[in-house]
XYZ file of C-alpha atoms in Angstrom:
705
model
C 56.216 124.300 86.832
C 59.149 123.337 85.142
C 58.671 120.624 82.478
C 62.043 118.692 81.600
C 62.034 117.837 77.818
C 65.455 116.282 75.964
C 64.332 117.812 72.833
C 62.436 120.915 71.511
C 58.330 119.936 71.432
C 55.645 121.172 73.519
C 52.584 119.384 75.151
C 49.219 120.411 73.227
C 47.331 119.689 76.060
C 49.267 121.426 78.918
C 47.230 121.818 82.043
C 44.083 120.102 80.288
C 42.611 116.857 82.327
C 42.053 113.920 80.441
C 38.709 114.608 80.946
C 38.970 118.020 79.153
C 40.285 116.122 76.371
C 37.228 114.138 76.058
C 34.996 116.968 76.212
C 37.357 119.032 73.780
C 37.194 115.767 71.646
C 33.326 115.594 71.954
C 32.628 119.735 70.995
C 35.022 119.215 67.832
C 32.826 116.288 66.628
C 30.015 118.370 67.381
C 31.619 121.487 65.458
C 32.662 119.385 62.716
C 28.984 117.688 62.013
C 27.301 121.299 62.581
C 29.692 122.439 60.265
C 29.183 119.661 57.442
C 25.569 119.676 57.897
C 25.666 123.123 56.781
C 27.637 122.725 53.916
C 25.731 120.075 52.799
C 22.543 121.930 53.159
C 23.880 124.671 50.755
C 25.174 122.742 47.982
C 21.798 120.644 48.149
C 20.059 124.230 47.733
C 22.184 124.255 44.403
C 20.736 120.957 43.194
C 17.451 122.694 43.107
C 18.198 125.484 40.870
C 17.914 125.551 36.801
C 20.425 123.832 34.531
C 22.572 126.117 33.683
C 23.122 127.397 30.157
C 26.768 126.622 29.708
C 29.148 123.677 30.830
C 30.175 124.457 34.457
C 32.444 121.294 35.342
C 34.094 120.468 31.898
C 38.092 120.524 32.109
C 37.756 120.033 36.025
C 41.532 119.845 36.868
C 41.980 122.799 34.852
C 39.478 124.643 36.265
C 40.696 124.249 39.626
C 44.133 124.762 38.847
C 43.019 128.303 37.210
C 40.809 128.771 40.431
C 43.725 128.348 42.611
C 45.826 130.666 40.886
C 43.096 133.143 41.073
C 42.612 132.745 44.675
C 45.968 132.191 46.281
C 48.072 134.744 44.476
C 45.145 137.589 44.849
C 45.481 139.001 41.606
C 42.210 140.372 41.876
C 42.460 142.049 44.843
C 45.840 143.891 44.036
C 43.824 145.496 41.305
C 42.850 149.120 41.701
C 43.777 148.717 45.805
C 47.574 147.455 46.999
C 46.081 148.575 50.291
C 43.437 145.582 49.851
C 45.477 143.290 47.905
C 47.986 143.244 50.964
C 45.607 143.062 53.956
C 43.709 140.187 51.709
C 46.939 138.259 51.150
C 47.965 138.666 54.900
C 44.486 137.407 56.056
C 44.348 134.598 53.477
C 47.922 133.011 53.827
C 47.758 133.475 57.365
C 44.416 132.061 57.750
C 45.434 129.021 55.561
C 48.628 128.165 57.833
C 47.060 128.221 60.796
C 44.238 125.730 59.185
C 47.275 123.992 57.782
C 49.320 123.742 61.433
C 45.885 122.472 63.180
C 45.736 119.481 60.782
C 49.932 118.618 61.161
C 48.846 118.287 64.668
C 45.506 116.706 64.233
C 47.766 114.089 62.237
C 50.303 113.810 64.854
C 48.503 113.455 67.801
C 45.301 111.283 66.641
C 46.449 109.328 63.803
C 50.610 108.915 63.627
C 50.900 108.568 67.291
C 48.432 106.199 67.585
C 49.364 103.773 64.537
C 53.330 104.132 65.555
C 53.574 104.991 69.284
C 55.940 107.668 68.150
C 55.901 111.733 67.483
C 57.247 113.757 64.342
C 55.970 117.058 66.505
C 59.225 117.279 68.176
C 63.347 118.161 66.792
C 63.792 120.359 63.870
C 60.219 119.660 62.774
C 58.765 121.284 65.589
C 61.343 123.856 65.493
C 60.360 124.943 61.981
C 56.577 124.538 62.339
C 56.635 127.001 65.339
C 58.361 129.555 63.119
C 56.212 129.239 60.472
C 53.357 129.269 62.369
C 54.210 132.803 64.292
C 55.478 134.440 61.087
C 52.189 133.627 59.123
C 49.917 133.921 61.951
C 51.694 137.290 62.987
C 50.917 138.304 59.186
C 47.090 136.948 59.347
C 46.837 139.298 62.856
C 48.454 142.414 60.953
C 45.721 141.675 58.347
C 42.494 141.384 60.047
C 44.252 144.553 62.176
C 44.661 146.659 58.187
C 40.435 145.387 57.528
C 39.807 146.791 61.177
C 41.604 149.850 60.382
C 39.826 150.085 57.188
C 36.729 149.276 58.170
C 36.136 150.952 61.380
C 38.582 154.592 60.960
C 38.909 154.922 57.846
C 35.136 154.074 57.321
C 36.170 152.891 53.785
C 32.544 153.978 51.893
C 32.685 151.114 49.645
C 32.518 148.358 52.655
C 29.394 149.922 53.483
C 25.918 149.448 52.247
C 22.077 148.340 52.898
C 23.309 144.801 53.257
C 26.056 145.232 55.834
C 25.495 143.740 59.520
C 26.251 142.419 62.601
C 27.670 139.256 61.219
C 30.262 141.316 59.091
C 31.242 142.655 62.482
C 31.161 139.261 64.003
C 33.384 137.612 61.210
C 36.084 140.348 61.189
C 36.300 140.516 64.932
C 36.462 136.753 65.410
C 39.466 136.293 63.014
C 41.186 139.300 65.149
C 40.205 137.285 68.468
C 41.309 133.956 67.220
C 44.605 135.711 65.848
C 45.365 137.472 68.725
C 44.183 135.410 71.569
C 46.464 132.407 69.972
C 49.516 134.576 71.007
C 48.338 135.221 74.158
C 47.634 131.654 75.034
C 51.196 131.244 73.530
C 52.928 133.851 75.585
C 51.181 132.452 78.837
C 52.415 128.780 78.077
C 56.216 129.637 77.269
C 56.055 132.128 80.894
C 54.455 128.866 82.625
C 56.992 126.515 81.409
C 59.636 129.348 81.954
C 60.826 129.834 78.792
C 62.452 126.593 77.277
C 65.419 127.944 75.419
C 64.031 126.475 72.171
C 60.770 128.307 72.223
C 62.516 131.531 70.999
C 61.596 130.028 67.311
C 57.883 131.281 68.238
C 59.437 135.053 68.509
C 55.994 136.314 68.904
C 54.616 134.122 71.699
C 58.274 134.807 73.369
C 57.954 138.446 73.280
C 54.394 138.346 74.533
C 55.556 136.250 77.657
C 58.266 138.966 78.073
C 55.794 141.672 78.110
C 53.601 139.478 80.873
C 56.760 138.706 83.054
C 57.766 142.568 82.755
C 54.619 143.296 83.721
C 55.001 140.991 86.924
C 53.150 138.239 85.950
C 54.381 134.859 87.744
C 54.977 131.448 85.868
C 51.948 130.135 88.368
C 49.992 133.010 87.441
C 50.432 132.226 83.708
C 49.963 128.483 83.992
C 46.866 129.228 85.825
C 45.612 131.745 83.341
C 46.566 129.832 80.539
C 43.451 126.795 81.321
C 40.958 129.735 81.147
C 42.508 131.220 78.249
C 42.699 127.933 76.040
C 39.290 126.975 76.750
C 38.054 130.568 75.775
C 40.463 130.131 72.840
C 39.071 126.487 71.931
C 35.172 127.204 72.081
C 35.720 130.331 69.790
C 37.270 128.505 67.252
C 35.163 125.555 67.275
C 32.082 127.941 67.367
C 33.916 129.604 64.545
C 33.957 126.060 62.561
C 30.176 125.522 63.065
C 29.490 129.072 62.014
C 30.943 129.158 58.644
C 28.335 127.469 56.412
C 25.723 129.547 57.795
C 27.094 133.365 57.416
C 29.846 135.287 55.927
C 32.518 132.757 56.523
C 30.772 130.730 53.870
C 32.304 132.414 50.760
C 35.384 130.919 51.616
C 33.992 127.872 50.309
C 31.612 129.353 47.841
C 34.239 131.881 46.217
C 36.039 129.330 45.776
C 33.468 127.166 43.867
C 32.521 130.452 42.302
C 35.836 130.744 40.355
C 35.893 127.068 39.286
C 32.712 127.002 37.712
C 32.961 130.741 35.969
C 32.302 130.966 32.342
C 35.583 131.923 30.583
C 32.911 134.243 28.151
C 30.786 135.208 31.036
C 28.978 138.807 29.567
C 30.783 138.517 26.245
C 27.987 135.710 25.653
C 24.944 135.382 27.241
C 22.909 132.441 28.040
C 19.749 132.362 25.421
C 16.126 131.534 26.075
C 15.220 127.633 25.697
C 12.985 126.830 22.590
C 10.315 125.584 24.686
C 9.904 128.138 26.945
C 6.798 130.220 26.735
C 6.504 134.299 27.175
C 5.105 134.255 30.720
C 8.348 132.216 31.594
C 11.030 134.357 30.016
C 13.773 135.895 32.444
C 13.259 135.890 36.014
C 9.526 135.232 36.848
C 10.381 133.179 40.293
C 13.368 132.566 42.633
C 13.122 128.971 41.361
C 14.259 130.567 37.761
C 18.003 131.283 39.055
C 20.476 128.173 37.713
C 22.358 126.638 40.284
C 25.290 128.841 38.979
C 23.015 132.038 39.859
C 22.361 131.091 43.238
C 25.886 130.061 43.678
C 26.766 133.529 42.626
C 24.718 134.920 45.403
C 26.336 133.084 48.192
C 29.928 133.766 46.683
C 29.307 137.728 47.446
C 31.477 138.889 50.383
C 29.957 142.189 50.243
C 33.638 143.809 49.234
C 31.981 146.140 47.494
C 34.417 146.427 44.774
C 31.847 146.542 42.185
C 29.951 149.095 43.607
C 33.047 151.410 43.682
C 33.521 150.861 39.781
C 30.183 150.847 38.752
C 29.546 154.166 35.751
C 25.889 154.020 36.696
C 26.387 154.354 40.779
C 29.005 156.917 40.185
C 26.603 158.572 38.063
C 23.410 158.650 40.190
C 21.413 156.373 38.480
C 19.858 154.049 40.696
C 22.069 150.767 40.232
C 24.387 149.074 43.037
C 25.650 145.905 41.702
C 26.378 144.565 44.952
C 22.892 145.031 46.314
C 21.404 143.523 43.310
C 23.108 140.632 43.959
C 22.510 140.232 47.701
C 18.787 141.562 47.415
C 18.301 138.293 45.225
C 20.172 136.326 48.188
C 17.922 137.749 50.785
C 15.019 137.207 49.112
C 15.790 133.330 48.585
C 16.951 133.175 52.133
C 13.870 134.648 53.403
C 11.576 132.927 51.082
C 13.219 129.576 52.016
C 12.895 130.341 55.545
C 9.080 131.443 55.221
C 9.886 135.030 56.681
C 8.233 136.401 53.479
C 5.933 136.053 50.928
C 6.500 135.372 47.101
C 6.518 138.583 45.265
C 7.915 139.794 41.318
C 11.807 139.457 41.124
C 11.551 142.327 38.775
C 8.830 145.094 38.315
C 8.133 148.891 37.906
C 6.524 150.198 40.764
C 8.604 149.333 43.879
C 6.739 145.902 44.926
C 9.609 143.513 43.674
C 12.752 142.550 45.017
C 14.561 144.816 41.982
C 13.056 147.959 40.148
C 12.701 148.040 36.893
C 14.682 151.251 37.169
C 17.830 149.756 38.533
C 17.932 147.490 35.593
C 17.601 149.833 33.115
C 20.765 152.041 34.699
C 23.188 149.112 33.858
C 25.289 150.333 30.893
C 26.271 146.124 30.531
C 30.083 147.236 30.414
C 31.208 144.739 32.753
C 33.594 146.897 35.069
C 31.552 144.864 38.003
C 32.605 141.867 36.428
C 35.789 142.742 36.006
C 36.418 144.102 39.359
C 34.850 140.883 41.411
C 37.486 139.109 42.875
C 34.959 135.736 42.982
C 34.049 135.728 39.812
C 30.198 136.646 39.510
C 28.405 137.187 36.591
C 26.189 139.974 37.561
C 25.450 140.490 33.592
C 23.691 137.080 33.522
C 21.143 138.319 36.340
C 20.776 141.753 35.101
C 19.673 140.289 31.493
C 17.613 137.402 32.342
C 15.317 140.812 34.611
C 15.890 142.472 31.516
C 14.017 140.140 29.579
C 11.531 139.819 31.793
C 10.903 143.567 31.934
C 10.612 143.439 27.916
C 8.234 140.633 28.078
C 5.631 142.438 30.441
C 6.211 145.268 28.548
C 7.973 147.634 31.243
C 11.019 148.774 29.247
C 11.096 152.493 28.557
C 9.335 153.851 25.494
C 12.446 155.281 23.242
C 13.688 151.749 24.027
C 10.465 150.061 22.626
C 11.020 152.541 19.507
C 14.382 151.524 18.903
C 13.135 147.540 19.012
C 10.084 148.309 16.589
C 12.584 150.498 14.343
C 15.149 147.800 14.517
C 12.306 145.047 13.838
C 10.712 146.776 10.850
C 13.620 148.492 9.156
C 16.992 146.669 10.495
C 18.281 149.737 12.404
C 17.514 151.584 15.572
C 16.866 155.105 13.566
C 13.932 153.450 11.712
C 14.882 154.784 7.884
C 14.651 152.371 5.155
C 17.223 149.646 4.942
C 18.089 151.320 1.262
C 19.373 154.314 2.802
C 22.174 152.135 4.863
C 24.654 152.493 2.254
C 23.862 156.211 1.315
C 27.100 156.981 3.382
C 29.306 155.809 0.292
C 27.951 158.581 -1.841
C 30.672 161.283 -0.870
C 33.552 159.473 -1.922
C 35.525 159.304 -5.079
C 35.750 155.403 -5.408
C 33.147 152.753 -5.078
C 32.803 150.601 -2.088
C 32.746 147.124 -3.336
C 29.917 145.101 -2.678
C 30.629 141.870 -0.859
C 27.483 140.094 -2.364
C 28.866 140.475 -5.975
C 32.225 140.027 -5.757
C 34.916 137.227 -3.311
C 36.672 139.757 -1.070
C 39.459 139.042 1.809
C 37.684 141.156 4.587
C 33.583 141.511 4.656
C 33.373 145.038 6.375
C 30.138 145.041 8.596
C 29.676 148.853 8.841
C 27.273 148.971 11.380
C 24.009 151.323 12.496
C 25.841 154.279 13.505
C 28.324 154.512 10.609
C 25.624 153.813 8.302
C 23.032 156.399 9.338
C 24.334 158.618 11.677
C 25.794 161.977 10.434
C 28.906 162.456 12.839
C 29.622 158.712 12.917
C 29.209 158.851 8.556
C 32.669 160.427 8.482
C 34.060 157.237 10.637
C 32.838 155.122 7.980
C 34.733 157.121 5.119
C 37.848 158.041 7.064
C 37.897 153.810 7.124
C 37.148 153.431 3.527
C 39.868 155.640 2.337
C 42.374 153.868 4.529
C 41.301 150.252 3.045
C 41.210 151.940 -0.160
C 44.602 153.588 0.132
C 46.125 150.406 1.491
C 44.518 148.211 -1.490
C 42.556 146.018 1.057
C 40.620 143.560 -0.470
C 36.865 144.456 1.287
C 33.041 144.978 0.851
C 30.037 145.662 2.717
C 26.818 144.031 2.301
C 24.657 147.585 1.393
C 20.911 147.302 2.522
C 21.281 143.508 3.510
C 23.162 144.556 6.523
C 21.131 144.763 9.845
C 21.703 145.463 13.608
C 24.066 143.483 15.074
C 21.757 142.907 18.205
C 24.840 143.298 20.490
C 22.343 145.478 22.647
C 19.271 144.253 21.812
C 19.915 141.087 23.412
C 21.521 143.097 26.462
C 18.246 145.279 27.090
C 16.301 141.727 26.955
C 14.247 141.283 23.609
C 16.121 137.730 23.269
C 13.540 137.269 20.380
C 14.693 140.348 18.167
C 18.136 139.255 18.551
C 17.789 135.823 17.323
C 15.823 137.252 14.247
C 18.803 139.853 13.845
C 21.216 137.029 13.978
C 19.390 134.644 11.472
C 19.033 137.547 8.814
C 22.580 138.645 9.192
C 23.981 135.116 9.229
C 22.434 134.133 6.167
C 23.205 137.297 4.648
C 26.867 136.699 5.636
C 26.937 133.102 4.732
C 26.080 133.812 1.170
C 28.974 135.675 0.758
C 32.544 134.857 -0.714
C 35.154 136.166 1.712
C 37.820 135.115 4.577
C 37.347 137.457 7.384
C 34.688 139.754 8.900
C 36.151 143.273 9.956
C 33.468 145.526 12.031
C 33.895 148.925 12.869
C 31.909 149.083 16.269
C 33.067 147.087 19.091
C 30.135 145.814 19.745
C 29.551 144.451 16.663
C 32.763 142.651 16.950
C 32.041 141.270 20.851
C 28.864 139.283 19.369
C 30.046 138.220 15.869
C 33.170 136.766 17.957
C 31.393 135.377 20.905
C 27.593 134.889 20.597
C 26.914 134.370 16.707
C 28.650 130.933 16.914
C 26.818 130.220 19.847
C 23.585 130.120 17.581
C 24.672 129.380 14.570
C 27.748 126.649 14.471
C 28.357 127.646 10.843
C 29.285 131.008 11.863
C 33.275 129.894 12.622
C 34.908 133.211 10.793
C 37.620 135.037 11.997
C 36.167 138.445 13.389
C 38.271 141.948 13.805
C 37.793 145.080 14.683
C 38.999 147.491 12.339
C 42.039 148.685 14.359
C 43.221 145.579 14.486
C 42.990 145.131 10.856
C 44.367 148.977 10.157
C 47.200 148.258 12.664
C 48.722 145.131 10.839
C 48.472 147.544 7.654
C 50.140 150.326 9.345
C 52.886 148.026 10.986
C 53.659 146.905 7.196
C 53.879 150.065 5.654
C 50.788 149.962 3.494
C 49.445 152.804 4.984
C 52.684 154.951 4.536
C 52.794 156.685 8.180
C 55.897 157.514 9.484
C 55.101 158.788 12.999
C 56.076 162.475 12.683
C 52.572 163.603 11.247
C 50.791 164.879 14.044
C 52.416 166.891 16.942
C 49.826 167.513 19.527
C 48.500 165.557 22.403
C 45.527 163.287 22.788
C 44.003 160.776 25.071
C 42.831 157.579 24.036
C 39.424 156.129 25.442
C 39.089 152.154 25.935
C 35.632 150.841 24.812
C 34.189 148.387 27.153
C 33.477 146.088 24.317
C 36.968 146.188 23.026
C 38.810 146.373 26.063
C 37.232 144.992 28.787
C 35.288 142.642 27.224
C 37.555 141.318 24.256
C 41.366 142.188 25.949
C 42.163 144.549 23.074
C 44.343 147.437 24.593
C 47.289 147.744 22.329
C 46.620 147.941 18.630
C 44.164 151.486 19.143
C 47.283 153.199 21.119
C 49.924 151.671 18.085
C 47.666 153.665 15.899
C 47.737 156.664 18.396
C 51.387 156.541 18.256
C 51.777 155.865 14.554
C 50.427 159.423 13.518
C 52.894 160.959 16.084
C 50.481 162.178 18.487
C 51.622 162.073 21.953
C 49.142 159.956 23.970
C 48.526 160.956 27.528
C 46.659 158.373 29.444
C 43.997 158.777 31.432
C 44.061 157.243 35.059
C 41.483 154.927 34.357
C 42.365 153.047 31.361
C 42.588 149.548 29.519
C 40.603 147.253 32.077
C 39.662 150.060 34.415
C 38.171 151.989 31.646
C 35.109 153.946 32.579
C 32.302 153.409 30.424
C 30.536 155.944 28.295
C 27.226 155.412 29.218
C 25.740 153.858 26.054
C 25.716 150.247 26.373
C 23.152 148.131 27.569
C 20.670 150.372 26.083
C 21.739 153.296 27.424
C 22.166 155.110 23.992
C 18.396 154.806 23.596
C 16.928 155.747 27.154
C 16.067 158.522 28.734
C 17.599 158.550 32.317
C 18.011 161.260 35.665
C 21.958 161.545 36.299
C 23.724 163.551 38.910
C 26.599 163.605 35.998
C 26.575 161.836 32.632
C 29.055 159.432 32.476
C 30.442 160.846 29.242
C 30.602 164.128 31.035
C 32.669 162.841 33.725
C 34.812 161.066 31.556
C 35.648 164.176 29.496
C 36.590 165.814 32.875
C 39.219 163.139 33.847
C 40.538 163.462 30.450
C 40.977 167.197 30.860
C 41.932 167.173 35.000
C 43.157 164.048 35.680
C 45.430 163.241 33.154
C 48.728 164.531 33.658
C 48.687 166.757 30.424
C 46.084 168.333 31.663
C 44.255 171.004 29.533
C 47.299 170.279 26.891
C 44.878 167.116 25.840
C 43.557 168.643 22.434
C 41.827 165.287 21.148
C 39.585 162.646 23.025
C 40.683 159.823 20.719
C 37.633 156.884 20.481
C 37.379 153.638 18.640
C 33.580 153.186 18.867
C 30.984 154.982 17.254
C 28.873 154.767 20.248
C 31.820 156.336 22.305
C 31.842 159.149 19.665
C 27.802 159.675 19.662
C 28.207 159.535 23.931
C 31.126 162.017 23.923
C 29.595 164.338 21.514
C 26.963 164.932 23.579
C 28.894 164.983 26.750
C 30.749 168.097 25.091
C 27.744 170.101 25.065
C 25.844 169.142 28.079
C 29.010 169.572 30.287
C 30.147 172.617 28.422
C 33.690 171.217 26.898
C 33.152 172.277 23.149
C 35.825 174.609 23.374
C 38.278 172.410 25.047
C 38.306 168.907 23.635
C 37.457 167.374 19.945
C 35.961 164.144 20.084
C 37.815 162.153 17.214
C 37.886 158.637 16.182
C 41.255 156.398 15.210
C 40.351 156.058 11.644
C 39.642 159.785 11.304
C 42.974 160.239 13.062
C 44.802 158.207 10.590
C 43.125 160.189 7.815
C 44.152 163.685 9.355
C 48.004 162.382 9.721
C 48.036 161.246 5.997
C 46.384 164.477 4.851
C 49.160 166.371 6.942
C 51.914 164.416 5.601
C 50.610 165.263 2.159
C 49.558 168.688 2.464
C 46.227 167.785 1.313
C 43.216 170.116 2.767
C 40.525 167.844 2.391
C 37.167 167.781 4.625
C 37.051 164.625 6.239
C 34.051 164.215 5.117
C 34.792 166.046 1.397
C 34.691 164.164 -1.699
C 38.245 164.244 -3.256
C 40.712 162.811 -0.825
C 44.272 163.175 -1.757
C 44.774 160.408 1.086
C 42.759 157.852 -1.003
C 44.398 158.477 -4.149
């Protein structure tokens, strides 16, 4: 049947009777009502969660603008995965275009025509509409095809796990049927209306119509098949709309909400424990302890496995999969709400809980999972709450308990007397100023390992020499300095952390200084992001030592000319300096300032691989297939472009130095590579320039003189 039309347009309900239209609108109304009820039910569940520790809805316009940029640009999907980024961009923009196109059609048919008696769905508008819908719809089908290929042909490992199920299959295949089926329906319509000349703008549907005609299909047959195809397509589409709030498709809503309500300092700072909370209530004691944002986290997870693929604990063979932890919590909540399970412990030792204690002990608090997550799930807040529960119930490892007791009694994890904290200064040929007794520009927080660990004392002495050489006004707290508490908090010992904040803050407040400089990125992070949360007067400028020394080198106060060292090194980005606090360039500038050739490892900057020491890993005894430190050293020597030419592995964190020195021994790399801190590298460069032969931990430093 040929439809004569004076200008380009199409009949929306072609071959559909008036009764059919009524049935369609009734089904559409039902589907929308089911959808709205499901969304309401989901969000009403969030209101049953605890109040969140941080403000999540302040500056809502700004939050929505940021979320729109993150979501619509697909910037996080492109990180580490070009294929996945392109795939998701095609699906997202194609889906949004089809959704907008359907909305435009609804506005024309059910609002504009009813009000004006006319239609704007014709002429140039219709031609433009048809071309855009065909083009972006085609990208949608391509994107879904890429997803199907990756999931079922390549069988991308990270897409499969204990929570992979039929809803994942149903979701992806429904999208494909909707996308491809739309072109089949369009092709039947174009053939059935005998190829209107303007329909060439619908180039995909036009091509399908040509294929049908070439295969011998007549316009009459196309018209007959169109009716059945139209209803099949409509029923699947309406079923999908109704299905959205009840399964995986809900992530299209919850993910955006999660990005809107994200904490910009998530992981860098952790939620505190309410003052009125008793020991029996600390941490996750039941599913009701989750805040509304933490519940939203579990609903936002798309099962993409990006967090799992970058987790150093999982790669090392530890029993942690960040995705499974989030989805285990979600599954338990849904089963509990539906009456499918009895209430059990959220986390415990022995395998009878939702999450086993060994899973939480495995976490290095490196934040790789959070950095990789495209929907801003805040894994670390969940993990910390579970660690707090383990701490309160005495289920942490014995070495961790010993470290906590040492810190409580002596202010350091080594258990050494506080009076020995400044002993590292004795081998220097100059006096390290006491910030308690004189006014200084920089109050230098040295930290536990540079103070007590013999390997890292060399770092402290090297940094002191650099400060002395550059004429920096600095001083330390001597025995009044205590453990910074960053990792104490991350293993769940919140009470001890609060005590350390109070003691360190009091000691620091009593000094006259302008800025704080830290040797350890862990100290740098907690001073910068967490101490001010607990002590509003702790509002000092805080720097990592590489930032301070880089400014000294740039101003010429250190005396390097960039020709002192002529060998190749690689640099490891510490999690707490890089991924936590976005400082990547200062350490690299210092390496280059020595003349050393810097060869980057494949995983660098925000993609850096953790040394394994964070989150209390330095104090724990864990079974691992390969230690993270060993894997990282292998990467430096085998995967870096310079290969075996890399002579030194440069670090900017005492914890990293400790872990990699251990990894050299256990991984049999002692003859292949040397571990050196940036401060030591700079002193070596100065000694090379001045022709001095000085032990890095000796007494008479020409560099310092």
